[in-house]
Coordinates of N, CA and C in Angstrom, one line a residue:
X42 N -9.8 -28.3 123.2 CA -8.2 -28.4 122.5 C -8.9 -29.3 121.6
X43 N -9.7 -30.2 121.4 CA -9.9 -31.3 120.5 C -11.0 -30.2 119.5
X44 N -11.8 -29.9 119.9 CA -12.8 -29.2 119.2 C -12.2 -28.2 118.2
X45 N -11.4 -27.7 118.9 CA -10.2 -26.3 117.9 C -9.3 -26.9 117.0
X46 N -8.6 -28.6 117.0 CA -8.4 -28.8 116.2 C -9.8 -29.5 114.9
X47 N -10.8 -30.3 115.4 CA -11.8 -30.8 114.0 C -11.9 -28.8 113.5
X48 N -12.2 -28.2 114.2 CA -12.5 -26.6 113.1 C -11.7 -26.1 112.2
X49 N -10.0 -26.5 113.1 CA -9.0 -26.1 112.1 C -9.0 -27.4 110.5
X50 N -9.3 -28.6 111.6 CA -9.2 -29.9 110.2 C -10.3 -29.4 109.2
X51 N -11.5 -29.2 110.1 CA -12.3 -28.6 109.1 C -12.5 -27.9 108.0
X52 N -12.1 -26.5 108.6 CA -11.5 -25.5 107.5 C -10.5 -25.9 106.5
X53 N -9.3 -26.8 107.0 CA -8.7 -27.5 105.8 C -9.2 -27.9 105.1
X54 N -10.1 -29.1 105.2 CA -10.8 -29.7 104.3 C -11.7 -28.9 103.3
X55 N -12.2 -27.9 103.8 CA -13.2 -26.8 103.2 C -12.0 -26.2 102.2
X56 N -11.0 -25.7 102.5 CA -10.0 -24.7 101.7 C -9.5 -25.9 100.4
X57 N -9.4 -27.2 101.1 CA -8.6 -28.1 100.0 C -9.8 -28.5 98.8
X58 N -11.3 -28.8 99.2 CA -12.1 -28.3 98.5 C -11.8 -27.6 97.4
X59 N -11.9 -26.2 97.6 CA -12.2 -25.1 97.4 C -11.1 -25.3 95.8
X60 N -9.9 -25.1 96.4 CA -8.9 -25.8 95.7 C -9.1 -26.6 94.6
X61 N -9.4 -27.9 95.0 CA -9.9 -28.8 93.9 C -10.8 -28.4 92.8
X62 N -12.1 -27.6 93.1 CA -12.9 -27.2 92.4 C -12.5 -26.2 91.3
X63 N -11.1 -25.4 91.7 CA -10.6 -24.3 90.9 C -9.6 -24.7 90.1
X64 N -9.3 -26.0 90.3 CA -8.1 -26.6 89.7 C -8.6 -27.5 88.5
X65 N -10.1 -28.2 89.2 CA -10.8 -29.1 87.5 C -11.4 -27.7 86.6
X66 N -11.7 -26.7 87.2 CA -12.1 -25.6 86.4 C -11.2 -25.2 85.5
X67 N -9.8 -25.0 86.0 CA -8.6 -24.9 85.4 C -8.2 -25.8 84.0
X68 N -8.3 -26.9 84.3 CA -8.6 -27.8 83.8 C -8.7 -27.7 82.3
X69 N -10.9 -28.1 82.9 CA -11.7 -27.9 82.0 C -11.1 -26.8 80.4
X70 N -11.0 -25.7 81.2 CA -10.5 -24.3 80.6 C -9.3 -24.8 79.8
X71 N -8.5 -25.4 80.4 CA -7.4 -25.6 79.4 C -7.9 -27.0 78.5
X72 N -8.4 -27.3 78.4 CA -8.7 -28.4 77.3 C -9.4 -27.7 76.3
X73 N -10.3 -27.0 76.5 CA -11.3 -26.4 75.7 C -10.3 -25.4 74.8
X74 N -9.0 -25.3 75.4 CA -8.1 -24.2 75.0 C -7.4 -25.3 74.0
X75 N -6.9 -25.8 74.0 CA -6.3 -27.0 73.4 C -6.9 -27.1 72.4
X76 N -8.4 -27.8 72.6 CA -9.3 -28.4 71.5 C -9.0 -27.1 70.2
X77 N -9.7 -25.7 70.9 CA -10.1 -24.6 70.0 C -8.4 -24.5 69.6
X78 N -7.3 -24.6 69.9 CA -6.1 -24.3 69.2 C -5.5 -25.7 68.0
X79 N -6.3 -26.7 68.2 CA -6.1 -27.8 67.1 C -6.9 -27.4 66.4
X80 N -8.3 -26.6 66.4 CA -9.3 -26.8 65.3 C -8.7 -25.5 64.6
X81 N -8.2 -24.3 65.3 CA -7.6 -23.0 64.3 C -6.3 -23.6 63.3
X82 N -5.4 -24.7 63.7 CA -4.3 -25.3 63.5 C -4.9 -26.0 62.2
X83 N -5.8 -26.4 62.5 CA -6.5 -27.4 61.1 C -7.2 -26.3 59.8
X84 N -8.0 -25.4 60.3 CA -8.2 -24.5 60.0 C -7.7 -23.5 59.2
X85 N -6.0 -23.5 59.3 CA -5.1 -22.7 59.1 C -4.4 -23.7 57.9
X86 N -4.4 -24.9 58.3 CA -3.8 -25.5 57.6 C -4.8 -25.8 55.7
X87 N -6.3 -26.1 56.0 CA -6.9 -26.0 55.5 C -6.9 -24.5 54.3
X88 N -6.7 -23.6 54.8 CA -6.7 -22.2 53.9 C -5.2 -22.0 53.5
X89 N -4.3 -22.4 53.8 CA -3.0 -22.6 53.3 C -3.4 -23.2 52.0
X90 N -3.7 -24.6 52.0 CA -4.1 -25.2 50.7 C -4.9 -24.7 50.0
X91 N -6.0 -24.0 50.6 CA -6.8 -23.1 49.5 C -5.9 -22.1 48.6
X92 N -5.5 -21.8 49.7 CA -4.3 -20.6 49.2 C -3.4 -21.0 47.9
X93 N -3.1 -22.0 48.2 CA -1.7 -22.6 47.2 C -2.9 -23.0 46.0
X94 N -4.2 -23.6 46.1 CA -4.9 -23.9 44.8 C -5.0 -23.1 44.3
X95 N -6.1 -21.8 44.6 CA -6.1 -20.4 44.3 C -4.5 -20.0 43.2
X96 N -3.7 -19.9 43.7 CA -1.9 -19.4 43.1 C -1.9 -20.3 41.9
X97 N -2.3 -21.5 41.9 CA -1.9 -22.8 40.7 C -3.1 -22.5 39.7
X98 N -4.4 -22.3 40.3 CA -5.8 -22.1 39.0 C -5.4 -20.5 38.5
X99 N -4.7 -19.8 39.3 CA -4.0 -18.3 38.9 C -3.0 -18.5 37.8
X100 N -2.9 -19.1 38.0 CA -1.5 -19.0 37.2 C -1.8 -20.1 35.7
X101 N -2.6 -21.0 35.7 CA -3.3 -21.5 35.1 C -4.2 -20.8 33.7
X102 N -4.8 -19.6 34.6 CA -5.7 -18.6 33.9 C -5.0 -17.8 32.8
X103 N -3.6 -17.5 33.7 CA -2.4 -16.6 33.2 C -2.0 -17.4 31.9
X104 N -1.6 -18.5 31.8 CA -1.3 -18.8 31.1 C -2.1 -19.5 29.8
X105 N -3.3 -19.8 29.8 CA -4.4 -19.6 28.6 C -4.8 -18.1 28.3
X106 N -4.9 -17.3 29.5 CA -4.6 -15.6 28.7 C -4.0 -15.8 27.2
X107 N -2.2 -15.5 27.9 CA -1.2 -16.1 27.3 C -1.6 -16.7 25.8
X108 N -1.7 -17.8 26.0 CA -2.0 -18.7 24.6 C -3.3 -18.0 24.1
X109 N -4.3 -17.3 24.5 CA -5.2 -16.7 23.7 C -4.5 -15.5 23.3
X110 N -3.9 -14.5 23.7 CA -3.6 -13.4 23.1 C -2.5 -14.1 22.3
X111 N -1.8 -14.8 22.4 CA -0.9 -15.6 21.1 C -1.8 -15.4 20.1
X112 N -2.8 -16.5 20.5 CA -4.2 -16.5 19.0 C -4.4 -15.5 18.7
X113 N -4.3 -14.4 18.9 CA -5.6 -13.4 18.5 C -4.2 -12.9 17.7
X114 N -3.3 -12.9 18.2 CA -2.1 -12.2 17.3 C -2.2 -12.6 16.0
X115 N -2.0 -14.2 16.1 CA -1.8 -14.5 14.6 C -2.9 -14.4 13.8
X116 N -3.8 -14.0 14.1 CA -5.3 -13.9 13.7 C -5.2 -12.5 13.2
X117 N -5.0 -11.9 13.5 CA -4.9 -10.4 13.8 C -3.8 -10.1 12.6
X118 N -2.6 -10.6 12.2 CA -1.8 -10.0 11.8 C -1.3 -10.6 10.4
X119 N -2.3 -12.0 10.4 CA -2.1 -12.6 9.5 C -3.4 -12.2 7.9
X120 N -2.8 -12.3 7.0 CA -3.5 -11.3 6.1 C -4.8 -12.2 5.5

């Protein structure tokens, strides 16, 4: 009777150890996933800022092109 109880307790302890290892493994994966998600969010913000910079620069180039076109018009129209 005592031996059977001992085996049952031993089996329960081993099962607990397996569960604990798996929980720790899941926790590690969750931490890695969280870190990756934070990195992706930071990169997305950088990309958004870069896209806004490109749009602003494109607008400036468009304005310079418009001014240049205006200057060329005045040069070619004037005798």
